[in-house]
């Protein structure tokens, strides 16, 4: 939580990686677990299954029309962010894997050669330092971001479940493209768990929790919620809390008031439904 009086400094959006992730000793196990999260085999081994079971066998790599339509309507201000999340729920997305250099050996001619390669799940650091899983609507968008990436198709909810299983709280659709759209922790969890999602500033449970939090505070006239990152590009905190205060509060009184509110805002209704927030103070009469 932070408080400010001016517009937030713009954060850089998630960018294409400058270098490939370094391979790790646990890479194979991690990839296996990730693949299991995407699998539709109910925990059964893939051995003996026919490729006809693949629902994306005929996928040409183009962006799903419904997903592009929802993104365009969102950018035009015609629908809310929840419409994009619902479109992701019903769409195929592409998860990028990158081939990494494996164990090295020496050829008969004395040249260093790769004895094996491993595929790594591509994650990047977001503006706030958290790990971000990039996913893509199309092969074109993926290769614009990283030409070396290999697409793995998955249903939107399965991609969210895979991210959650890796401890990744943020998923960004089409980073570095016009269609870029960030899904923060509450939206990712809602997709993974099959629950509906609303932006926190319009979520009735969140609004009620904030209103209840100021009920006993004589120094607070009103609390209003608005989108902190309305474009969903990770350029600021998710939620902006506008706190209108009575005049004449001393710094000590203000600090004590904010400490009490912060404690109440740690309650489950807010903590699980709000990814991040900042506070803007305004003085009333």
Coordinates of C-alpha atoms in Angstrom, one line a residue:
X1 CA 0.0 0.0 0.0
X2 CA 1.2 3.5 -0.8
X3 CA -0.2 7.0 -0.5
X4 CA 0.2 9.8 -3.0
X5 CA -1.1 13.1 -4.0
X6 CA 0.0 13.2 -7.6
X7 CA -0.4 11.0 -10.6
X8 CA 1.7 7.8 -10.2
X9 CA 4.9 7.5 -12.1
X10 CA 4.3 5.4 -15.2
X11 CA 5.8 2.0 -14.9
X12 CA 7.3 0.2 -17.9
X13 CA 5.1 -2.5 -19.3
X14 CA 6.3 -6.1 -19.5
X15 CA 8.9 -6.2 -22.3
X16 CA 10.3 -8.9 -24.4
X17 CA 13.2 -10.7 -22.6
X18 CA 16.7 -9.5 -23.2
X19 CA 18.2 -12.9 -22.8
X20 CA 16.9 -16.4 -22.5
X21 CA 16.3 -17.9 -19.0
X22 CA 19.3 -19.7 -17.6
X23 CA 18.8 -23.5 -17.4
X24 CA 18.6 -25.0 -13.9
X25 CA 19.1 -28.4 -12.5
X26 CA 15.4 -28.6 -11.7
X27 CA 14.3 -27.5 -15.1
X28 CA 13.1 -30.9 -16.3
X29 CA 11.1 -31.5 -13.1
X30 CA 9.6 -28.1 -13.3
X31 CA 8.6 -28.5 -16.9
X32 CA 7.1 -31.9 -16.2
X33 CA 5.0 -30.4 -13.4
X34 CA 4.0 -27.5 -15.7
X35 CA 3.0 -29.9 -18.4
X36 CA 0.9 -31.9 -15.9
X37 CA -1.0 -28.8 -15.0
X38 CA -1.9 -28.4 -18.7
X39 CA -2.7 -32.0 -19.3
X40 CA -6.3 -33.2 -19.9
X41 CA -5.4 -36.8 -18.9
X42 CA -6.8 -36.6 -15.4
X43 CA -3.3 -37.6 -14.0
X44 CA -3.0 -40.6 -16.4
X45 CA 0.3 -41.0 -18.3
X46 CA 0.4 -39.8 -21.9
X47 CA 2.0 -43.1 -23.1
X48 CA -0.4 -45.0 -25.4
X49 CA -2.7 -42.0 -26.0
X50 CA -3.4 -41.0 -29.6
X51 CA -2.7 -37.5 -30.8
X52 CA -6.3 -37.4 -32.0
X53 CA -7.1 -36.4 -28.4
X54 CA -5.5 -33.1 -28.9
X55 CA -8.3 -30.5 -29.3
X56 CA -5.9 -28.1 -31.0
X57 CA -4.5 -30.5 -33.6
X58 CA -5.9 -28.2 -36.4
X59 CA -5.0 -24.9 -34.8
X60 CA -3.4 -22.6 -37.4
X61 CA -2.0 -20.3 -34.7
X62 CA -4.3 -17.4 -35.4
X63 CA -5.8 -15.4 -32.6
X64 CA -9.3 -16.5 -31.5
X65 CA -11.8 -14.0 -33.0
X66 CA -13.9 -13.8 -29.8
X67 CA -10.8 -12.9 -27.8
X68 CA -9.7 -10.2 -30.3
X69 CA -13.2 -8.8 -30.3
X70 CA -13.3 -8.6 -26.5
X71 CA -9.9 -6.8 -26.4
X72 CA -11.0 -4.3 -29.1
X73 CA -14.2 -3.6 -27.2
X74 CA -12.3 -3.1 -24.0
X75 CA -9.8 -0.7 -25.5
X76 CA -12.8 1.2 -27.0
X77 CA -14.4 1.5 -23.6
X78 CA -17.4 -0.5 -24.6
X79 CA -16.9 -3.4 -22.1
X80 CA -15.2 -3.8 -18.8
X81 CA -12.0 -5.9 -18.1
X82 CA -14.1 -8.8 -17.0
X83 CA -15.3 -9.3 -20.6
X84 CA -11.6 -9.9 -21.6
X85 CA -11.1 -12.3 -18.7
X86 CA -14.2 -14.2 -19.8
X87 CA -13.0 -14.3 -23.4
X88 CA -9.7 -15.8 -22.1
X89 CA -11.7 -18.3 -20.2
X90 CA -13.3 -19.5 -23.4
X91 CA -10.2 -19.2 -25.6
X92 CA -7.1 -21.1 -26.6
X93 CA -3.9 -19.3 -25.6
X94 CA -0.3 -20.1 -26.5
X95 CA 2.3 -20.6 -23.8
X96 CA 5.9 -20.0 -24.9
X97 CA 8.7 -22.5 -24.3
X98 CA 12.3 -21.8 -25.3
X99 CA 15.0 -24.4 -26.1
X100 CA 18.0 -24.0 -23.8
X101 CA 21.5 -25.4 -24.2
X102 CA 21.8 -28.6 -22.3
X103 CA 24.8 -30.7 -21.5
X104 CA 27.9 -30.0 -23.6
X105 CA 30.3 -32.6 -25.0
X106 CA 33.1 -32.8 -27.5
X107 CA 32.9 -34.1 -31.0
X108 CA 35.5 -36.4 -32.6
X109 CA 36.9 -33.4 -34.3
X110 CA 37.4 -31.7 -30.9
X111 CA 34.5 -29.2 -31.4
X112 CA 32.2 -28.4 -28.5
X113 CA 28.7 -29.6 -29.3
X114 CA 25.3 -29.8 -27.4
X115 CA 24.6 -33.3 -26.3
X116 CA 21.0 -32.4 -25.4
X117 CA 18.6 -29.5 -25.2
X118 CA 15.9 -28.8 -22.7
X119 CA 12.8 -26.7 -23.0
X120 CA 12.3 -24.0 -20.5
X121 CA 9.1 -22.3 -19.4
X122 CA 9.5 -18.6 -20.2
X123 CA 8.8 -16.2 -17.4
X124 CA 9.9 -12.6 -17.0
X125 CA 10.1 -10.1 -14.2
X126 CA 7.2 -7.6 -14.0
X127 CA 7.5 -3.9 -13.0
X128 CA 7.0 -4.7 -9.3
X129 CA 9.5 -7.6 -9.4
X130 CA 7.0 -10.4 -9.4
X131 CA 7.3 -13.3 -11.9
X132 CA 5.0 -12.9 -14.9
X133 CA 3.9 -15.7 -17.3
X134 CA 3.5 -14.3 -20.8
X135 CA 0.9 -16.0 -22.9
X136 CA -0.2 -15.2 -26.5
X137 CA -3.3 -15.0 -28.6
X138 CA -1.4 -16.0 -31.8
X139 CA 1.9 -17.3 -33.1
X140 CA 2.4 -13.9 -34.7
X141 CA 2.2 -12.1 -31.4
X142 CA 4.5 -14.7 -29.7
X143 CA 7.2 -14.4 -32.4
X144 CA 7.0 -10.6 -32.3
X145 CA 7.9 -10.9 -28.6
X146 CA 10.5 -13.7 -29.0
X147 CA 11.1 -15.4 -32.4
X148 CA 12.7 -18.4 -30.7
X149 CA 9.7 -19.3 -28.6
X150 CA 7.8 -22.5 -29.3
X151 CA 4.0 -22.3 -28.8
X152 CA 2.2 -24.8 -26.6
X153 CA -1.6 -24.4 -26.9
X154 CA -3.8 -24.5 -23.8
X155 CA -7.2 -23.5 -22.8
X156 CA -7.2 -20.2 -20.9
X157 CA -8.2 -21.7 -17.5
X158 CA -5.5 -24.4 -17.8
X159 CA -2.8 -21.7 -18.5
X160 CA -4.0 -19.9 -15.4
X161 CA -3.9 -23.1 -13.4
X162 CA -0.4 -23.8 -14.6
X163 CA 0.7 -20.3 -13.6
X164 CA -0.8 -20.7 -10.2
X165 CA 0.8 -24.1 -9.7
X166 CA 4.2 -22.4 -10.4
X167 CA 3.5 -19.7 -7.8
X168 CA 3.2 -17.1 -10.6
X169 CA 0.5 -14.5 -9.7
X170 CA 0.5 -12.5 -12.9
X171 CA -0.2 -13.5 -16.5
X172 CA 0.2 -11.1 -19.4
X173 CA -1.5 -11.7 -22.7
X174 CA 0.4 -10.5 -25.8
X175 CA 3.2 -8.5 -24.1
X176 CA 4.8 -5.9 -26.3
X177 CA 1.8 -5.9 -28.6
X178 CA -1.2 -3.6 -29.1
X179 CA -3.4 -6.3 -27.6
X180 CA -1.4 -6.5 -24.4
X181 CA -3.6 -7.2 -21.3
X182 CA -2.5 -8.1 -17.8
X183 CA -4.3 -10.5 -15.6
X184 CA -3.4 -10.0 -11.9
X185 CA -3.6 -12.5 -9.1
X186 CA -7.4 -12.4 -8.4
X187 CA -8.2 -12.8 -12.1
X188 CA -5.7 -15.6 -12.5
X189 CA -7.0 -17.4 -9.5
X190 CA -10.6 -17.0 -10.6
X191 CA -9.8 -18.5 -14.0
X192 CA -7.9 -21.4 -12.4
X193 CA -10.8 -22.1 -10.0
X194 CA -13.6 -21.6 -12.5
X195 CA -15.1 -18.6 -10.6
X196 CA -16.3 -15.4 -12.1
X197 CA -14.2 -12.2 -11.7
X198 CA -14.9 -8.5 -11.4
X199 CA -12.4 -5.6 -11.3
X200 CA -11.8 -4.9 -7.6
X201 CA -13.2 -1.3 -7.8
X202 CA -16.5 -2.7 -9.0
X203 CA -16.6 -5.9 -6.8
X204 CA -19.5 -5.5 -4.4
X205 CA -17.6 -7.5 -1.7
X206 CA -14.6 -5.2 -2.0
X207 CA -16.6 -2.0 -2.0
X208 CA -18.5 -3.1 1.1
X209 CA -15.3 -4.1 2.9
X210 CA -13.8 -0.7 2.3
X211 CA -17.0 1.1 3.4
X212 CA -17.2 -0.9 6.6
X213 CA -13.6 -0.2 7.4
X214 CA -14.3 3.6 7.8
X215 CA -17.5 3.2 9.7
X216 CA -16.0 4.0 13.1
X217 CA -13.5 6.6 11.9
X218 CA -14.7 10.2 12.6
X219 CA -11.7 11.5 10.7
X220 CA -12.9 9.9 7.4
X221 CA -15.7 11.5 5.4
X222 CA -15.8 9.1 2.5
X223 CA -13.9 6.3 0.6
X224 CA -14.1 5.8 -3.1
X225 CA -12.5 3.1 -5.3
X226 CA -11.4 3.5 -8.9
X227 CA -9.1 1.6 -11.2
X228 CA -5.4 2.2 -10.5
X229 CA -4.3 0.6 -13.8
X230 CA -7.3 1.1 -16.1
X231 CA -5.4 -0.1 -19.2
X232 CA -4.3 -3.4 -17.6
X233 CA -0.7 -2.9 -18.6
X234 CA 0.9 -3.2 -15.1
X235 CA 1.8 0.5 -15.0
X236 CA 0.4 1.1 -11.5
X237 CA -1.3 -0.7 -8.6
X238 CA -4.5 -2.4 -9.5
X239 CA -6.7 -0.3 -7.2
X240 CA -6.7 3.4 -6.3
X241 CA -8.4 4.2 -2.9
X242 CA -9.5 7.8 -2.6
X243 CA -9.8 8.7 1.0
X244 CA -11.5 11.9 2.0
X245 CA -10.5 13.1 5.4
X246 CA -11.8 15.8 7.8
X247 CA -9.6 18.9 8.1
X248 CA -7.3 19.6 11.0
X249 CA -5.8 16.1 11.5
X250 CA -2.3 16.2 13.0
X251 CA 0.4 14.0 11.4
X252 CA 0.3 11.7 14.4
X253 CA -3.5 11.4 14.1
X254 CA -3.2 10.7 10.4
X255 CA -0.6 8.1 10.8
X256 CA -2.7 6.3 13.5
X257 CA -5.8 6.4 11.4
X258 CA -4.0 5.0 8.3
X259 CA -2.5 2.2 10.5
X260 CA -5.9 1.2 11.7
X261 CA -7.3 1.2 8.2
X262 CA -4.4 -0.8 6.9
X263 CA -5.1 -3.5 9.5
X264 CA -8.7 -3.7 8.5
X265 CA -7.8 -3.8 4.8
X266 CA -5.8 -6.9 5.4
X267 CA -9.1 -8.8 5.9
X268 CA -9.8 -11.7 3.6
X269 CA -12.4 -9.9 1.5
X270 CA -9.8 -7.3 0.4
X271 CA -6.7 -9.4 0.6
X272 CA -7.9 -12.1 -1.7
X273 CA -9.8 -9.9 -4.2
X274 CA -7.4 -7.0 -4.5
X275 CA -4.0 -7.6 -6.0
X276 CA -2.4 -4.2 -5.0
X277 CA -3.5 -0.8 -4.0
X278 CA -2.4 2.8 -3.4
X279 CA -4.1 5.4 -1.3
X280 CA -4.7 9.0 -2.3
X281 CA -5.7 11.4 0.4
X282 CA -8.0 14.4 0.1
X283 CA -9.0 16.9 2.8
X284 CA -12.7 17.7 3.2
X285 CA -14.3 20.5 5.2

